Amino acid sequence: MNVLNFMQSFFSDGSHWHGYDGIPQRVWEHLQYSAAALVIAAAIGLPIGLVTGHTGRGGNALAFVSAGARALPTFGLLVLMFVWLGLGILPVMIPLVVLAIPPVLITTYEAIRSVDPSPVDAARGMGMAEGKILLQVEVPAALPLILSGLRSAAIQIVSTATIAAYVSLGGVGRYIVDGLYQRDYEKVVGGAALIAVLALLVLVLFWAVGRVAVSPGVRRRRAA
Amino acid sequence: MNGFFDIPSDLQHSYLGLISWHMQEALIPVLFGLVLALPIGLLCVRLNWLYPPVLWATTVLYAIPSLAFFVVLIDYTGLSRLTVMIPLCLYTLVILVPSVVDGVRSVPEETNSAAAAMGIGYVRRYLQVQLPIAVPAIMAGLRVATASSISLVSVGALIGNQGALGNLLTTAMLYHRPLLAVNSVVTTAALAVLVDALLVVLRRVLTPWQPPSHGTSARRTSTVADASPLPESVS
């Protein structure tokens, strides 16, 4: 098959494996952008999602905001930021963070809302402080869902960070954008394969985090 | 507003023309995605072991950046709208298949048994009993899929002006007219919001038995699928 041939010749070419334009360097850049965007999105989305989920207030506002954020075209936002702010990391980070906030925010909110109310009431009855209830009762029970929100955000970021190359930054997108202009499909297919592998690694990573972080009791209940 | 609606003539479309082109490129794939997701979802509900591999396959497809997908497809479909629409259609599956499966699985067992006892066959039961009950979940998925589809069409601008409103972005860079980029983003976002609102209305029409909005009592039990932020709930 055509695509597989491209892939094979891309990955077997030794010159693709080292130097400024080498695969390790590009993957490393890609991971840096993606991780930064995910951390920022989580830093914004998680606290808001947790607090609104706990109090149950502001759910509609939250749905409204994230629907709005979802409606913004990521690529359009990138070009717009680039036209306004010029070259740099900021015009890339803003669209990626905007892309990642809705899944984190809404999933966290819904995860906290869907926690069984009886242990929460029990904890409150035992005189636990609200902050402690949130962190020690609700978050552990909601963790699998919260992680799934972070996971879908991470996959979207990894896949979308390719467009950073369009505004002259690095990352695996370099291969795709350069390949497009050079009519070098080998590069494009190779870059796409790298992204797909990275996305699979994200899936595996979150699966592993889930195994470690989710309390066995919660896991068993969900499996049942 | 000077220049806001002045579309450069090399786009060969008026503002409204771009909008209708954009909607075609965004919505036809979603429609096809739904047509594909319904039988796939049915199979996944019927054959439990099929669901995880289907999820992984759609997730991997979803992870392939749209730009790479477009470029690879140029070899087969040329610089046509089809090149943009095929990937968008495949992307919708990662959202729609889980929505269909979750929706159908949420049908109470009593309902299924009652339908079976009335002698309703499997396919008819799927179409006439399970799918209507699954409408809220499917609609939630459809909303996410539509929004992302409308947003992704713009990337088509990078492969020979196939991005409809996204083409405004490349011309904005070419002629140094930032207003065109603003126009593109604002119009695309407005379209996404508008279509989303239409889908909400459509859901209410299709599920007249449901209360128009979530009452406070339903709050705790509201399913995550209803907010449906997760394209792939593999959990």
CSV table of C-alpha atoms in Angstrom, one decimal:
chain,number,residue,atom,x,y,z
A,1,MET,CA,0.0,0.0,0.0
A,2,ASN,CA,1.1,3.5,-0.9
A,3,VAL,CA,0.9,5.0,2.5
A,4,LEU,CA,2.8,2.2,4.1
A,5,ASN,CA,5.6,2.5,1.5
A,6,PHE,CA,5.9,6.2,2.4
A,7,MET,CA,6.0,5.4,6.0
A,8,GLN,CA,8.7,2.8,5.6
A,9,SER,CA,11.0,5.0,3.5
A,10,PHE,CA,10.5,7.9,5.9
A,11,PHE,CA,11.4,6.0,9.0
A,12,SER,CA,14.3,4.0,7.4
A,13,ASP,CA,16.0,7.1,6.1
A,14,GLY,CA,18.9,7.6,8.6
A,15,SER,CA,19.1,11.3,8.0
A,16,HIS,CA,15.6,11.7,9.5
A,17,TRP,CA,16.9,10.6,12.9
A,18,HIS,CA,19.4,13.2,14.0
A,19,GLY,CA,20.2,16.9,13.8
A,20,TYR,CA,18.1,20.0,13.9
A,21,ASP,CA,15.3,18.5,11.8
A,22,GLY,CA,15.6,15.0,13.3
A,23,ILE,CA,12.7,13.0,14.6
A,24,PRO,CA,13.9,13.1,18.3
A,25,GLN,CA,14.2,16.9,18.2
A,26,ARG,CA,10.8,17.4,16.6
A,27,VAL,CA,9.1,15.0,18.9
A,28,TRP,CA,10.7,16.7,21.9
A,29,GLU,CA,9.5,20.1,20.7
A,30,HIS,CA,6.0,18.7,20.1
A,31,LEU,CA,5.8,17.2,23.6
A,32,GLN,CA,6.9,20.5,25.1
A,33,TYR,CA,4.2,22.5,23.4
A,34,SER,CA,1.6,19.9,24.1
A,35,ALA,CA,2.5,19.5,27.8
A,36,ALA,CA,2.6,23.3,28.3
A,37,ALA,CA,-0.8,23.7,26.8
A,38,LEU,CA,-2.3,20.8,28.8
A,39,VAL,CA,-0.8,22.1,32.1
A,40,ILE,CA,-2.2,25.6,31.4
A,41,ALA,CA,-5.6,24.3,30.4
A,42,ALA,CA,-5.7,22.0,33.5
A,43,ALA,CA,-4.6,24.9,35.7
A,44,ILE,CA,-7.6,26.9,34.5
A,45,GLY,CA,-10.2,24.2,33.9
A,46,LEU,CA,-9.7,21.9,36.9
A,47,PRO,CA,-10.2,24.3,39.8
A,48,ILE,CA,-13.2,26.0,38.2
A,49,GLY,CA,-14.7,22.6,37.3
A,50,LEU,CA,-14.1,21.2,40.9
A,51,VAL,CA,-15.6,24.2,42.6
A,52,THR,CA,-18.6,24.6,40.4
A,53,GLY,CA,-19.2,20.9,40.5
A,54,HIS,CA,-19.0,20.9,44.3
A,55,THR,CA,-21.3,23.8,44.8
A,56,GLY,CA,-23.5,22.9,41.9
A,57,ARG,CA,-23.8,26.6,41.0
A,58,GLY,CA,-22.8,28.1,37.7
A,59,GLY,CA,-23.4,24.9,35.7
A,60,ASN,CA,-25.3,26.7,33.0
A,61,ALA,CA,-22.7,29.5,32.7
A,62,LEU,CA,-20.0,26.8,32.4
A,63,ALA,CA,-21.9,25.0,29.6
A,64,PHE,CA,-22.3,28.3,27.9
A,65,VAL,CA,-18.6,29.3,28.2
A,66,SER,CA,-17.3,25.9,27.0
A,67,ALA,CA,-19.8,25.8,24.1
A,68,GLY,CA,-18.5,29.2,23.1
A,69,ALA,CA,-14.9,28.1,23.4
A,70,ARG,CA,-15.7,25.0,21.4
A,71,ALA,CA,-17.2,27.1,18.6
A,72,LEU,CA,-14.0,29.0,18.1
A,73,PRO,CA,-12.1,27.5,15.1
A,74,THR,CA,-8.7,26.5,16.4
A,75,PHE,CA,-6.9,27.1,13.1
A,76,GLY,CA,-8.6,30.5,12.6
A,77,LEU,CA,-7.7,31.5,16.1
A,78,LEU,CA,-4.0,30.5,15.4
A,79,VAL,CA,-3.9,32.7,12.3
A,80,LEU,CA,-5.6,35.5,14.0
A,81,MET,CA,-3.2,35.5,17.0
A,82,PHE,CA,-0.3,35.2,14.6
A,83,VAL,CA,-1.6,38.3,12.6
A,84,TRP,CA,-2.1,40.2,15.8
A,85,LEU,CA,0.8,39.1,18.0
A,86,GLY,CA,3.4,38.1,15.4
A,87,LEU,CA,5.8,35.2,15.7
A,88,GLY,CA,6.3,33.4,19.0
A,89,ILE,CA,5.0,30.8,21.3
A,90,LEU,CA,2.0,32.8,22.6
A,91,PRO,CA,0.0,32.7,19.4
A,92,VAL,CA,0.3,29.0,19.4
A,93,MET,CA,-0.5,28.5,23.1
A,94,ILE,CA,-3.7,30.5,23.1
A,95,PRO,CA,-5.6,28.4,20.5
A,96,LEU,CA,-4.3,25.1,22.1
A,97,VAL,CA,-5.4,26.2,25.6
A,98,VAL,CA,-8.8,27.4,24.3
A,99,LEU,CA,-9.2,24.0,22.5
A,100,ALA,CA,-8.4,22.0,25.6
A,101,ILE,CA,-10.4,23.9,28.3
A,102,PRO,CA,-13.9,22.8,27.3
A,103,PRO,CA,-13.3,19.0,27.7
A,104,VAL,CA,-11.4,19.5,31.0
A,105,LEU,CA,-13.9,22.0,32.4
A,106,ILE,CA,-17.1,20.2,31.5
A,107,THR,CA,-15.9,16.7,32.3
A,108,THR,CA,-14.6,17.8,35.7
A,109,TYR,CA,-17.9,19.5,36.5
A,110,GLU,CA,-20.0,16.6,35.4
A,111,ALA,CA,-17.7,14.1,37.2
A,112,ILE,CA,-18.1,15.9,40.5
A,113,ARG,CA,-21.8,16.2,40.0
A,114,SER,CA,-22.2,12.5,39.3
A,115,VAL,CA,-20.6,11.4,42.5
A,116,ASP,CA,-22.9,9.3,44.6
A,117,PRO,CA,-24.5,11.9,47.1
A,118,SER,CA,-24.7,9.5,50.1
A,119,PRO,CA,-21.0,9.3,51.0
A,120,VAL,CA,-20.8,13.1,50.5
A,121,ASP,CA,-23.7,13.6,52.9
A,122,ALA,CA,-22.1,11.1,55.3
A,123,ALA,CA,-18.9,13.0,55.2
A,124,ARG,CA,-20.8,16.3,55.9
A,125,GLY,CA,-22.6,14.6,58.7
A,126,MET,CA,-19.3,13.6,60.3
A,127,GLY,CA,-18.3,17.3,60.3
A,128,MET,CA,-15.8,17.3,57.5
A,129,ALA,CA,-15.0,20.7,56.1
A,130,GLU,CA,-16.3,21.5,52.6
A,131,GLY,CA,-12.8,21.7,51.1
A,132,LYS,CA,-11.9,18.3,52.6
A,133,ILE,CA,-15.1,16.8,51.3
A,134,LEU,CA,-14.3,18.0,47.8
A,135,LEU,CA,-10.7,16.8,47.9
A,136,GLN,CA,-11.0,13.6,49.9
A,137,VAL,CA,-14.4,12.3,49.1
A,138,GLU,CA,-15.6,13.7,45.7
A,139,VAL,CA,-12.3,13.9,43.8
A,140,PRO,CA,-11.2,10.3,44.4
A,141,ALA,CA,-14.7,9.0,43.4
A,142,ALA,CA,-14.8,11.2,40.3
A,143,LEU,CA,-11.2,10.7,39.3
A,144,PRO,CA,-11.7,8.2,36.5
A,145,LEU,CA,-14.0,10.7,34.7
A,146,ILE,CA,-11.8,13.7,35.4
A,147,LEU,CA,-8.9,11.7,33.9
A,148,SER,CA,-11.0,10.9,30.8
A,149,GLY,CA,-11.6,14.6,30.3
A,150,LEU,CA,-7.9,15.4,30.6
A,151,ARG,CA,-7.2,12.5,28.3
A,152,SER,CA,-9.4,13.8,25.5
A,153,ALA,CA,-7.9,17.3,25.9
A,154,ALA,CA,-4.4,15.8,25.7
A,155,ILE,CA,-5.2,13.9,22.5
A,156,GLN,CA,-6.8,16.9,20.9
A,157,ILE,CA,-3.8,19.0,21.8
A,158,VAL,CA,-1.2,16.5,20.5
A,159,SER,CA,-3.0,16.3,17.2
A,160,THR,CA,-3.6,20.0,16.9
A,161,ALA,CA,-0.2,21.1,17.9
A,162,THR,CA,0.9,20.3,14.4
A,163,ILE,CA,-0.5,23.6,13.2
A,164,ALA,CA,2.2,25.3,15.3
A,165,ALA,CA,4.5,24.6,12.3
A,166,TYR,CA,2.3,26.7,10.1
A,167,VAL,CA,3.3,29.8,12.0
A,168,SER,CA,7.0,28.8,11.8
A,169,LEU,CA,7.4,26.9,15.1
A,170,GLY,CA,8.8,23.4,15.3
A,171,GLY,CA,7.2,20.2,16.4
A,172,VAL,CA,6.2,17.2,14.4
A,173,GLY,CA,4.0,19.5,12.3
A,174,ARG,CA,7.1,20.7,10.6
A,175,TYR,CA,7.2,17.5,8.6
A,176,ILE,CA,3.6,17.9,7.6
A,177,VAL,CA,3.7,21.5,6.6
A,178,ASP,CA,7.1,21.3,4.9
A,179,GLY,CA,6.1,18.1,3.2
A,180,LEU,CA,2.9,19.8,1.9
A,181,TYR,CA,4.9,22.6,0.3
A,182,GLN,CA,7.7,20.4,-1.0
A,183,ARG,CA,5.1,17.9,-2.3
A,184,ASP,CA,7.1,15.3,-0.3
A,185,TYR,CA,4.3,12.9,0.8
A,186,GLU,CA,6.9,10.7,2.6
A,187,LYS,CA,7.4,13.5,5.1
A,188,VAL,CA,3.7,14.1,5.5
A,189,VAL,CA,2.8,10.5,6.1
A,190,GLY,CA,5.8,10.0,8.4
A,191,GLY,CA,4.7,13.1,10.4
A,192,ALA,CA,1.1,11.8,10.6
A,193,ALA,CA,2.3,8.4,11.8
A,194,LEU,CA,4.4,10.0,14.5
A,195,ILE,CA,1.4,12.0,15.7
A,196,ALA,CA,-0.8,8.9,15.8
A,197,VAL,CA,1.9,7.1,17.8
A,198,LEU,CA,2.1,10.0,20.2
A,199,ALA,CA,-1.6,9.9,20.6
A,200,LEU,CA,-1.5,6.2,21.4
A,201,LEU,CA,1.2,6.9,24.0
A,202,VAL,CA,-1.1,9.5,25.6
A,203,LEU,CA,-3.8,6.8,25.8
A,204,VAL,CA,-1.4,4.4,27.4
A,205,LEU,CA,-0.1,7.1,29.8
A,206,PHE,CA,-3.5,8.0,31.0
A,207,TRP,CA,-4.4,4.3,31.3
A,208,ALA,CA,-1.3,3.9,33.5
A,209,VAL,CA,-2.1,7.0,35.6
A,210,GLY,CA,-5.6,5.6,36.1
A,211,ARG,CA,-4.2,2.3,37.3
A,212,VAL,CA,-2.0,4.0,39.8
A,213,ALA,CA,-4.1,7.0,41.0
A,214,VAL,CA,-7.6,5.6,41.0
A,215,SER,CA,-8.4,4.0,44.3
A,216,PRO,CA,-9.1,0.2,43.9
A,217,GLY,CA,-12.5,0.6,45.5
A,218,VAL,CA,-13.6,3.1,42.9
A,219,ARG,CA,-12.2,1.0,40.1
A,220,ARG,CA,-14.1,-2.1,41.2
A,221,ARG,CA,-17.3,-0.2,41.5
A,222,ARG,CA,-17.0,1.1,38.0
A,223,ALA,CA,-16.1,-2.3,36.6
A,224,ALA,CA,-19.2,-3.9,38.2
B,1,MET,CA,-15.9,47.9,9.5
B,2,ASN,CA,-14.0,49.1,6.5
B,3,GLY,CA,-13.0,46.0,4.5
B,4,PHE,CA,-14.7,43.6,6.8
B,5,PHE,CA,-17.0,42.2,4.2
B,6,ASP,CA,-14.8,42.9,1.3
B,7,ILE,CA,-13.9,39.5,0.1
B,8,PRO,CA,-10.9,39.4,-2.2
B,9,SER,CA,-11.9,38.5,-5.6
B,10,ASP,CA,-9.4,35.6,-5.9
B,11,LEU,CA,-11.6,33.6,-3.5
B,12,GLN,CA,-14.3,33.6,-6.2
B,13,HIS,CA,-17.1,33.6,-3.7
B,14,SER,CA,-19.2,36.2,-2.0
B,15,TYR,CA,-19.4,36.3,1.7
B,16,LEU,CA,-22.7,34.3,1.7
B,17,GLY,CA,-21.2,32.0,-0.9
B,18,LEU,CA,-18.4,31.2,1.5
B,19,ILE,CA,-20.8,30.5,4.3
B,20,SER,CA,-22.9,28.1,2.3
B,21,TRP,CA,-19.8,26.4,1.0
B,22,HIS,CA,-18.5,26.1,4.6
B,23,MET,CA,-21.8,24.6,5.8
B,24,GLN,CA,-21.8,22.0,3.0
B,25,GLU,CA,-18.2,21.0,3.8
B,26,ALA,CA,-18.9,20.8,7.5
B,27,LEU,CA,-22.4,19.2,7.7
B,28,ILE,CA,-22.4,16.6,4.9
B,29,PRO,CA,-19.5,14.7,6.7
B,30,VAL,CA,-21.5,14.8,10.0
B,31,LEU,CA,-24.5,13.4,8.3
B,32,PHE,CA,-22.5,10.6,6.7
B,33,GLY,CA,-20.8,10.0,10.0
B,34,LEU,CA,-24.1,9.5,11.7
B,35,VAL,CA,-25.3,7.1,8.9
B,36,LEU,CA,-22.1,5.1,9.6
B,37,ALA,CA,-22.2,5.3,13.4
B,38,LEU,CA,-25.8,3.9,13.7
B,39,PRO,CA,-25.0,0.4,12.3
B,40,ILE,CA,-21.5,0.4,13.9
B,41,GLY,CA,-23.1,1.3,17.2
B,42,LEU,CA,-25.7,-1.4,16.8
B,43,LEU,CA,-22.9,-4.0,16.2
B,44,CYS,CA,-21.0,-2.7,19.2
B,45,VAL,CA,-24.0,-3.1,21.5
B,46,ARG,CA,-24.7,-6.5,20.0
B,47,LEU,CA,-21.1,-7.8,20.1
B,48,ASN,CA,-19.5,-6.5,23.3
B,49,TRP,CA,-16.0,-7.5,22.4
B,50,LEU,CA,-16.1,-5.3,19.3
B,51,TYR,CA,-16.5,-2.1,21.2
B,52,PRO,CA,-13.0,-1.6,22.6
B,53,PRO,CA,-11.2,-2.2,19.3
B,54,VAL,CA,-13.6,0.1,17.5
B,55,LEU,CA,-12.9,2.8,20.1
B,56,TRP,CA,-9.2,2.4,19.7
B,57,ALA,CA,-9.4,2.5,15.9
B,58,THR,CA,-11.5,5.6,15.8
B,59,THR,CA,-9.3,7.3,18.4
B,60,VAL,CA,-6.2,6.7,16.4
B,61,LEU,CA,-8.0,8.0,13.3
B,62,TYR,CA,-9.0,11.0,15.3
B,63,ALA,CA,-5.5,11.7,16.4
B,64,ILE,CA,-4.2,12.0,12.9
B,65,PRO,CA,-3.9,15.8,12.3
B,66,SER,CA,-6.5,17.0,9.8
B,67,LEU,CA,-3.8,18.7,7.7
B,68,ALA,CA,-1.8,15.4,7.3
B,69,PHE,CA,-5.0,13.6,6.5
B,70,PHE,CA,-5.9,16.1,3.8
B,71,VAL,CA,-2.4,16.0,2.2
B,72,VAL,CA,-2.3,12.2,2.1
B,73,LEU,CA,-5.7,12.1,0.5
B,74,ILE,CA,-4.7,14.6,-2.2
B,75,ASP,CA,-3.0,11.6,-3.9
B,76,TYR,CA,-6.3,9.9,-4.3
B,77,THR,CA,-9.0,12.5,-4.4
B,78,GLY,CA,-7.2,15.5,-5.7
B,79,LEU,CA,-7.7,19.1,-4.6
B,80,SER,CA,-11.5,18.7,-4.1
B,81,ARG,CA,-14.0,19.1,-1.4
B,82,LEU,CA,-14.0,15.4,-0.9
B,83,THR,CA,-10.5,15.6,0.3
B,84,VAL,CA,-11.6,17.8,3.2
B,85,MET,CA,-14.9,15.9,3.8
B,86,ILE,CA,-13.6,12.4,4.1
B,87,PRO,CA,-11.4,13.0,7.2
B,88,LEU,CA,-14.1,15.1,8.8
B,89,CYS,CA,-16.5,12.3,8.4
B,90,LEU,CA,-14.1,9.8,10.0
B,91,TYR,CA,-13.4,12.2,12.9
B,92,THR,CA,-17.1,12.3,13.8
B,93,LEU,CA,-17.1,8.6,14.4
B,94,VAL,CA,-15.0,8.9,17.5
B,95,ILE,CA,-17.7,11.0,19.1
B,96,LEU,CA,-20.8,9.5,17.5
B,97,VAL,CA,-20.1,5.8,18.0
B,98,PRO,CA,-19.8,6.1,21.8
B,99,SER,CA,-22.9,8.4,21.9
B,100,VAL,CA,-24.9,5.8,20.0
B,101,VAL,CA,-23.6,2.9,22.2
B,102,ASP,CA,-24.1,4.8,25.5
B,103,GLY,CA,-27.5,5.9,24.4
B,104,VAL,CA,-28.7,2.4,23.4
B,105,ARG,CA,-27.2,0.9,26.5
B,106,SER,CA,-29.1,3.4,28.7
B,107,VAL,CA,-32.4,1.9,27.5
B,108,PRO,CA,-33.9,0.2,30.5
B,109,GLU,CA,-34.0,-3.6,30.3
B,110,GLU,CA,-37.7,-3.7,31.0
B,111,THR,CA,-38.3,-1.6,27.9
B,112,ASN,CA,-36.3,-4.1,25.8
B,113,SER,CA,-38.1,-7.0,27.3
B,114,ALA,CA,-41.4,-5.4,26.7
B,115,ALA,CA,-40.6,-4.8,23.1
B,116,ALA,CA,-39.3,-8.3,22.7
B,117,ALA,CA,-42.4,-9.7,24.3
B,118,MET,CA,-44.5,-7.8,21.8
B,119,GLY,CA,-42.7,-9.6,19.1
B,120,ILE,CA,-40.7,-6.7,17.8
B,121,GLY,CA,-37.7,-8.0,15.9
B,122,TYR,CA,-34.1,-6.9,16.7
B,123,VAL,CA,-33.7,-4.4,13.8
B,124,ARG,CA,-37.1,-2.9,14.3
B,125,ARG,CA,-36.6,-2.7,18.0
B,126,TYR,CA,-33.3,-0.9,17.4
B,127,LEU,CA,-34.9,1.6,15.0
B,128,GLN,CA,-38.2,2.2,16.7
B,129,VAL,CA,-37.6,1.6,20.4
B,130,GLN,CA,-33.9,2.0,21.3
B,131,LEU,CA,-32.9,4.8,19.0
B,132,PRO,CA,-35.7,7.2,20.0
B,133,ILE,CA,-34.8,6.7,23.7
B,134,ALA,CA,-31.1,7.2,22.8
B,135,VAL,CA,-31.9,10.5,21.0
B,136,PRO,CA,-30.6,12.8,23.8
B,137,ALA,CA,-27.3,11.0,24.0
B,138,ILE,CA,-26.9,10.9,20.3
B,139,MET,CA,-27.8,14.6,20.0
B,140,ALA,CA,-25.2,15.5,22.6
B,141,GLY,CA,-22.6,13.7,20.5
B,142,LEU,CA,-23.9,15.3,17.3
B,143,ARG,CA,-23.5,18.7,18.9
B,144,VAL,CA,-19.8,18.2,19.7
B,145,ALA,CA,-19.2,16.6,16.3
B,146,THR,CA,-20.9,19.4,14.4
B,147,ALA,CA,-19.0,22.1,16.3
B,148,SER,CA,-15.6,20.5,15.6
B,149,SER,CA,-16.5,19.8,12.0
B,150,ILE,CA,-17.4,23.4,11.4
B,151,SER,CA,-14.1,24.5,13.0
B,152,LEU,CA,-11.9,22.0,11.1
B,153,VAL,CA,-13.1,22.9,7.6
B,154,SER,CA,-10.9,26.0,7.9
B,155,VAL,CA,-7.8,23.9,7.9
B,156,GLY,CA,-8.7,22.9,4.3
B,157,ALA,CA,-7.5,26.4,3.3
B,158,LEU,CA,-3.9,25.0,3.5
B,159,ILE,CA,-4.5,22.6,0.6
B,160,GLY,CA,-5.4,24.7,-2.3
B,161,ASN,CA,-8.2,26.9,-1.0
B,162,GLN,CA,-10.6,24.2,0.0
B,163,GLY,CA,-11.3,25.7,3.4
B,164,ALA,CA,-14.3,27.9,2.6
B,165,LEU,CA,-14.3,30.6,5.3
B,166,GLY,CA,-10.8,29.4,6.2
B,167,ASN,CA,-9.6,30.7,2.9
B,168,LEU,CA,-10.1,34.1,4.4
B,169,LEU,CA,-7.3,33.3,6.8
B,170,THR,CA,-4.7,32.6,4.1
B,171,THR,CA,-5.7,35.7,2.2
B,172,ALA,CA,-5.5,37.7,5.4
B,173,MET,CA,-1.9,36.7,5.8
B,174,LEU,CA,-1.2,37.1,2.0
B,175,TYR,CA,-2.6,40.7,1.8
B,176,HIS,CA,-1.9,41.7,5.4
B,177,ARG,CA,-5.5,42.3,6.2
B,178,PRO,CA,-6.1,41.1,9.8
B,179,LEU,CA,-9.8,42.1,9.5
B,180,LEU,CA,-10.3,39.2,7.1
B,181,ALA,CA,-9.0,36.8,9.8
B,182,VAL,CA,-11.3,38.4,12.4
B,183,ASN,CA,-14.2,38.0,9.9
B,184,SER,CA,-13.3,34.3,9.4
B,185,VAL,CA,-13.1,33.5,13.1
B,186,VAL,CA,-16.2,35.4,14.1
B,187,THR,CA,-18.3,34.0,11.2
B,188,THR,CA,-17.2,30.4,11.8
B,189,ALA,CA,-17.9,30.7,15.5
B,190,ALA,CA,-21.3,32.3,14.9
B,191,LEU,CA,-22.2,29.5,12.5
B,192,ALA,CA,-21.2,26.9,15.1
B,193,VAL,CA,-23.3,28.5,17.8
B,194,LEU,CA,-26.2,28.8,15.4
B,195,VAL,CA,-26.1,25.2,14.3
B,196,ASP,CA,-25.7,24.1,17.9
B,197,ALA,CA,-28.9,26.0,18.8
B,198,LEU,CA,-30.7,24.4,15.9
B,199,LEU,CA,-29.7,21.0,17.2
B,200,VAL,CA,-31.0,21.7,20.6
B,201,VAL,CA,-34.3,22.7,19.1
B,202,LEU,CA,-34.3,19.6,17.0
B,203,ARG,CA,-33.7,17.4,20.1
B,204,ARG,CA,-36.7,19.0,21.9
B,205,VAL,CA,-38.8,18.3,18.8
B,206,LEU,CA,-37.6,14.7,18.7
B,207,THR,CA,-38.1,14.0,22.4
B,208,PRO,CA,-41.4,15.7,23.3
B,209,TRP,CA,-41.6,13.5,26.5
B,210,GLN,CA,-38.6,15.1,28.0
B,211,PRO,CA,-38.8,18.3,30.1
B,212,PRO,CA,-37.5,21.2,28.1
B,213,SER,CA,-34.6,21.8,30.5
B,214,HIS,CA,-33.0,19.9,33.3
B,215,GLY,CA,-34.9,20.4,36.5
B,216,THR,CA,-32.9,20.6,39.7
B,217,SER,CA,-34.2,17.1,40.6
B,218,ALA,CA,-32.7,15.6,37.5
B,219,ARG,CA,-29.4,17.3,38.1
B,220,ARG,CA,-27.6,14.6,40.1
B,221,THR,CA,-28.6,11.9,37.7
B,222,SER,CA,-27.8,13.8,34.5
B,223,THR,CA,-25.5,11.6,32.6
B,224,VAL,CA,-22.1,12.7,31.5
B,225,ALA,CA,-23.1,11.9,28.0
B,226,ASP,CA,-25.5,14.7,28.1
B,227,ALA,CA,-22.8,17.3,28.6
B,228,SER,CA,-20.7,15.0,26.3
B,229,PRO,CA,-17.4,16.7,26.6
B,230,LEU,CA,-15.5,13.5,26.0
B,231,PRO,CA,-15.1,12.4,22.4
B,232,GLU,CA,-13.8,9.0,23.5
B,233,SER,CA,-15.0,7.7,26.9
B,234,VAL,CA,-13.0,4.5,26.8
B,235,SER,CA,-13.1,4.1,30.5
